Amino acid sequence: MRAVSLSDDVTAELKDWLSENWDPELTVGRWWERLGNAGWSAPALPEHSFGRGLSRDDSIRVQRTIAEFGALGAPGGLGLMLAAPTIATHGDEEQRHRYVGDIVTGRAAWCQLFSEPNAGSDLAGLQTRAERDGDEFVVNGQKVWTSGGQVADMGMLLARTDPGVPKHRGISYFALDMHQPGIEVRPLREMTGRALFNEVFITDARVPAKAVIGGLNNGWAVANTTLAFERAGLGAGGGSEAGGIATPGTVAGDLERRVGDVVRQGVNRRTGRGGLFLSSERTLFDLARANGAIADPTIRQDLMRLHILNQIARYMTLRQKALRAGGGDIPGLGNMAKLSMSQILRLSREVGLRILGPYGTLHAYSPEERQRLDQVTGMPLARAVTEQALFSQGPSIYGGTDEIQHNILGERVLGLPREPANDRTTPFKDLTKNR
Ligand SMILES: Cc1cc2nc3c(=O)[nH]c(=O)nc-3n(C[C@H](O)[C@H](O)[C@H](O)COP(=O)(O)OP(=O)(O)OC[C@H]3O[C@@H](n4cnc5c(N)ncnc54)[C@H](O)[C@@H]3O)c2cc1C
C-alpha cells in the first residue's frame, strides 16, 4: 500500500475546502477573497503572508486541483508571481498584511517599474529619483516596457534615493500607488498587434516612506529577489493551470463578473494540452501532419530537435527538483533554464514558419480578422504559430537577456573575471551617463 504523503493530505484538504466554498454564483472578487484568505492563492508563500509554506511542486498541484475541480484559479499576473513573494521575503508585518493580502485576493494588480530607457541590462544605472519630503518621497523619472502598467493599481518601483554612493547602494524599492496624478501610462504597441507593455512617466508622484520595502537604500537586494522569482517562473514556462482567464485589480473590470461565467469561457479557451512549450510542440506536429509538411525530412529533423530540447528542459527541471528535495542545488540552473527557453522559442519560430510556408506571412490583428484568416487558411492553429513567432523575441530579452544570463554563468558559476569597470566604487552622481 502506498504511504499517504503530504501532497495527498494537501490535495484532500483542498478538495474538501473547494466542495464547501466554490460557488459559481459569486463574483470573481468574492471568490478570490475566499481563495486568498484561505491560503490557496499562493500556497508556496509562508503562512505569515497568506500562504501555506508548500513546495513549488505541491503548489503547482494545488493549481491543477483547482482547475480540475472546475473552479477559478488564483489571480495571476506580476503581483502574485513577483511582488507577493518579494514582499513576503523583505516586507514588514504591516506591508505583508496590506500588500500581499490585496494581491492574493485579487483586489490589486501590480506592475514592475524597473527598466528605464537607459537602464535595462544595466538596471543599477537607473535614474528615476525619489527625494524625501517629510513622511513621503517625491518621485520623478521614466520607466519603459512596463508589462500590464495599463491595468495596474500598484507598481514595484525602483528609484534612486542616494546618488552620492556607488550605483548598487543608493537604490530603494517602493510600493507605488499607480492611481495618482503624477503617473502617466502610455501603451506601446508590439508587432503581435497587442499592447502588453507601456511607457510610464512619473512626475512629482508621491509615495509614503512606510512603503519602502526592505529598508532605505537596500533596493538592489530586494530587486534581486524579484528577479530571481522572475527567472524561476519564466524558465519553468510561467503561467498557472487555472489562472490567467480573469485579470486581478480594480481597472480590468473582472472583479464584478460572475465567476461561473468566467470559468466557462476559460474552459473553452484553454488548450488542455499540458504546458506552454509541450502544447506548442504538439501544435507544430499536428500542423505539419495536416498540411503535408511532415514529408519534408528537414522539417522532421527540426521537429525532433525541438522535441529533444523540450525533453532536456524537462529533465533539467526534474534534476533540480530531485536535488532540492535532498537539500542541494546546482548554481546557475535557473539561468540555464531561461536560456533553454529562449532556444526552444527560437527553434519553434523557425520550424513553425517553415511548416506554414507562405501562410506564415499572414497574421490577424483583431477578432474579425482572425475569423476571416481562419476561413482563408482553413488552419486555425496557424494563428498560434504566427503569434508565437512574432512574440518569440521577447522572452530572450525580459528577465535578463541571453547575453546577461551568459555573463552571470561566466562570472558567478564558472568564476571568470568580471569586465573591468569603475561603477562599483564610484558614486553614482560621478558616473558618465546618457541623458
Ligand atoms: C516582452 C517584454 C516585457 C517586459 N516587461 C518588463 C516589465 O514589466 N518591467 C520592466 O521593468 N521591464 C520589462 N521589460 C524590459 C526588460 O527587462 C529589458 O528589456 C531587458 O532588461 C533588457 O534591457 P534593454 O531593453 O534596455 O536592452 P539593453 O540593456 O540596452 O541591451 C541591448 C543589447 O545589449 C546586450 N548587452 C547589454 N549589456 C551587456 C553586457 N554587459 N554584456 C553583453 N551584452 C550586453 C543585451 O543582451 C542586448 O542584446 C520587458 C521586456 C520585454 C521584451
JSON list of N, CA and C in Angstrom, two decimals, residues 307-334:
[
{"chain": "A", "resi": 307, "resn": "HIS", "atom": "N", "xyz": [11.79, 18.54, -30.06]},
{"chain": "A", "resi": 307, "resn": "HIS", "atom": "CA", "xyz": [11.34, 17.57, -29.07]},
{"chain": "A", "resi": 307, "resn": "HIS", "atom": "C", "xyz": [12.47, 17.27, -28.08]},
{"chain": "A", "resi": 308, "resn": "ILE", "atom": "N", "xyz": [13.69, 17.11, -28.63]},
{"chain": "A", "resi": 308, "resn": "ILE", "atom": "CA", "xyz": [14.84, 16.79, -27.76]},
{"chain": "A", "resi": 308, "resn": "ILE", "atom": "C", "xyz": [15.11, 17.96, -26.79]},
{"chain": "A", "resi": 309, "resn": "LEU", "atom": "N", "xyz": [15.07, 19.20, -27.33]},
{"chain": "A", "resi": 309, "resn": "LEU", "atom": "CA", "xyz": [15.31, 20.36, -26.45]},
{"chain": "A", "resi": 309, "resn": "LEU", "atom": "C", "xyz": [14.26, 20.42, -25.34]},
{"chain": "A", "resi": 310, "resn": "ASN", "atom": "N", "xyz": [13.00, 20.14, -25.70]},
{"chain": "A", "resi": 310, "resn": "ASN", "atom": "CA", "xyz": [11.93, 20.15, -24.68]},
{"chain": "A", "resi": 310, "resn": "ASN", "atom": "C", "xyz": [12.18, 19.08, -23.63]},
{"chain": "A", "resi": 311, "resn": "GLN", "atom": "N", "xyz": [12.62, 17.91, -24.09]},
{"chain": "A", "resi": 311, "resn": "GLN", "atom": "CA", "xyz": [12.87, 16.82, -23.13]},
{"chain": "A", "resi": 311, "resn": "GLN", "atom": "C", "xyz": [14.06, 17.16, -22.22]},
{"chain": "A", "resi": 312, "resn": "ILE", "atom": "N", "xyz": [15.11, 17.78, -22.82]},
{"chain": "A", "resi": 312, "resn": "ILE", "atom": "CA", "xyz": [16.26, 18.15, -21.99]},
{"chain": "A", "resi": 312, "resn": "ILE", "atom": "C", "xyz": [15.82, 19.16, -20.92]},
{"chain": "A", "resi": 313, "resn": "ALA", "atom": "N", "xyz": [14.96, 20.12, -21.35]},
{"chain": "A", "resi": 313, "resn": "ALA", "atom": "CA", "xyz": [14.48, 21.13, -20.39]},
{"chain": "A", "resi": 313, "resn": "ALA", "atom": "C", "xyz": [13.70, 20.44, -19.27]},
{"chain": "A", "resi": 314, "resn": "ARG", "atom": "N", "xyz": [12.91, 19.44, -19.65]},
{"chain": "A", "resi": 314, "resn": "ARG", "atom": "CA", "xyz": [12.11, 18.71, -18.66]},
{"chain": "A", "resi": 314, "resn": "ARG", "atom": "C", "xyz": [13.02, 17.96, -17.68]},
{"chain": "A", "resi": 315, "resn": "TYR", "atom": "N", "xyz": [14.06, 17.31, -18.22]},
{"chain": "A", "resi": 315, "resn": "TYR", "atom": "CA", "xyz": [14.98, 16.57, -17.34]},
{"chain": "A", "resi": 315, "resn": "TYR", "atom": "C", "xyz": [15.72, 17.52, -16.40]},
{"chain": "A", "resi": 316, "resn": "MET", "atom": "N", "xyz": [16.03, 18.73, -16.95]},
{"chain": "A", "resi": 316, "resn": "MET", "atom": "CA", "xyz": [16.74, 19.71, -16.12]},
{"chain": "A", "resi": 316, "resn": "MET", "atom": "C", "xyz": [15.86, 20.09, -14.92]},
{"chain": "A", "resi": 317, "resn": "THR", "atom": "N", "xyz": [14.57, 20.30, -15.19]},
{"chain": "A", "resi": 317, "resn": "THR", "atom": "CA", "xyz": [13.65, 20.64, -14.10]},
{"chain": "A", "resi": 317, "resn": "THR", "atom": "C", "xyz": [13.57, 19.49, -13.10]},
{"chain": "A", "resi": 318, "resn": "LEU", "atom": "N", "xyz": [13.48, 18.25, -13.63]},
{"chain": "A", "resi": 318, "resn": "LEU", "atom": "CA", "xyz": [13.38, 17.10, -12.73]},
{"chain": "A", "resi": 318, "resn": "LEU", "atom": "C", "xyz": [14.64, 16.97, -11.87]},
{"chain": "A", "resi": 319, "resn": "ARG", "atom": "N", "xyz": [15.79, 17.22, -12.50]},
{"chain": "A", "resi": 319, "resn": "ARG", "atom": "CA", "xyz": [17.06, 17.11, -11.79]},
{"chain": "A", "resi": 319, "resn": "ARG", "atom": "C", "xyz": [17.12, 18.14, -10.65]},
{"chain": "A", "resi": 320, "resn": "GLN", "atom": "N", "xyz": [16.65, 19.36, -10.98]},
{"chain": "A", "resi": 320, "resn": "GLN", "atom": "CA", "xyz": [16.66, 20.40, -9.96]},
{"chain": "A", "resi": 320, "resn": "GLN", "atom": "C", "xyz": [15.74, 20.03, -8.79]},
{"chain": "A", "resi": 321, "resn": "LYS", "atom": "N", "xyz": [14.57, 19.48, -9.17]},
{"chain": "A", "resi": 321, "resn": "LYS", "atom": "CA", "xyz": [13.60, 19.10, -8.14]},
{"chain": "A", "resi": 321, "resn": "LYS", "atom": "C", "xyz": [14.21, 18.05, -7.22]},
{"chain": "A", "resi": 322, "resn": "ALA", "atom": "N", "xyz": [14.86, 17.03, -7.84]},
{"chain": "A", "resi": 322, "resn": "ALA", "atom": "CA", "xyz": [15.43, 15.94, -7.05]},
{"chain": "A", "resi": 322, "resn": "ALA", "atom": "C", "xyz": [16.51, 16.47, -6.12]},
{"chain": "A", "resi": 323, "resn": "LEU", "atom": "N", "xyz": [17.34, 17.38, -6.67]},
{"chain": "A", "resi": 323, "resn": "LEU", "atom": "CA", "xyz": [18.42, 17.93, -5.85]},
{"chain": "A", "resi": 323, "resn": "LEU", "atom": "C", "xyz": [17.87, 18.74, -4.69]},
{"chain": "A", "resi": 324, "resn": "ARG", "atom": "N", "xyz": [16.86, 19.58, -5.00]},
{"chain": "A", "resi": 324, "resn": "ARG", "atom": "CA", "xyz": [16.30, 20.44, -3.96]},
{"chain": "A", "resi": 324, "resn": "ARG", "atom": "C", "xyz": [15.65, 19.61, -2.86]},
{"chain": "A", "resi": 325, "resn": "ALA", "atom": "N", "xyz": [15.00, 18.50, -3.29]},
{"chain": "A", "resi": 325, "resn": "ALA", "atom": "CA", "xyz": [14.35, 17.64, -2.30]},
{"chain": "A", "resi": 325, "resn": "ALA", "atom": "C", "xyz": [15.39, 17.12, -1.31]},
{"chain": "A", "resi": 326, "resn": "GLY", "atom": "N", "xyz": [16.63, 16.94, -1.79]},
{"chain": "A", "resi": 326, "resn": "GLY", "atom": "CA", "xyz": [17.70, 16.45, -0.91]},
{"chain": "A", "resi": 326, "resn": "GLY", "atom": "C", "xyz": [18.49, 17.59, -0.29]},
{"chain": "A", "resi": 327, "resn": "GLY", "atom": "N", "xyz": [18.00, 18.81, -0.42]},
{"chain": "A", "resi": 327, "resn": "GLY", "atom": "CA", "xyz": [18.66, 19.96, 0.21]},
{"chain": "A", "resi": 327, "resn": "GLY", "atom": "C", "xyz": [19.79, 20.55, -0.62]},
{"chain": "A", "resi": 328, "resn": "GLY", "atom": "N", "xyz": [20.02, 20.07, -1.86]},
{"chain": "A", "resi": 328, "resn": "GLY", "atom": "CA", "xyz": [21.12, 20.58, -2.68]},
{"chain": "A", "resi": 328, "resn": "GLY", "atom": "C", "xyz": [20.63, 21.54, -3.76]},
{"chain": "A", "resi": 329, "resn": "ASP", "atom": "N", "xyz": [21.52, 21.97, -4.59]},
{"chain": "A", "resi": 329, "resn": "ASP", "atom": "CA", "xyz": [21.16, 22.87, -5.70]},
{"chain": "A", "resi": 329, "resn": "ASP", "atom": "C", "xyz": [22.28, 22.85, -6.74]},
{"chain": "A", "resi": 330, "resn": "ILE", "atom": "N", "xyz": [21.99, 23.28, -7.95]},
{"chain": "A", "resi": 330, "resn": "ILE", "atom": "CA", "xyz": [23.06, 23.47, -8.94]},
{"chain": "A", "resi": 330, "resn": "ILE", "atom": "C", "xyz": [23.12, 24.96, -9.23]},
{"chain": "A", "resi": 331, "resn": "PRO", "atom": "N", "xyz": [24.24, 25.60, -8.91]},
{"chain": "A", "resi": 331, "resn": "PRO", "atom": "CA", "xyz": [24.30, 27.05, -9.17]},
{"chain": "A", "resi": 331, "resn": "PRO", "atom": "C", "xyz": [24.10, 27.32, -10.66]},
{"chain": "A", "resi": 332, "resn": "GLY", "atom": "N", "xyz": [23.30, 28.33, -10.95]},
{"chain": "A", "resi": 332, "resn": "GLY", "atom": "CA", "xyz": [23.12, 28.75, -12.34]},
{"chain": "A", "resi": 332, "resn": "GLY", "atom": "C", "xyz": [22.07, 27.96, -13.10]},
{"chain": "A", "resi": 333, "resn": "LEU", "atom": "N", "xyz": [21.41, 27.01, -12.45]},
{"chain": "A", "resi": 333, "resn": "LEU", "atom": "CA", "xyz": [20.43, 26.20, -13.20]},
{"chain": "A", "resi": 333, "resn": "LEU", "atom": "C", "xyz": [19.25, 27.06, -13.68]},
{"chain": "A", "resi": 334, "resn": "GLY", "atom": "N", "xyz": [18.86, 28.05, -12.84]},
{"chain": "A", "resi": 334, "resn": "GLY", "atom": "CA", "xyz": [17.77, 28.94, -13.24]},
{"chain": "A", "resi": 334, "resn": "GLY", "atom": "C", "xyz": [18.15, 29.72, -14.50]}
]
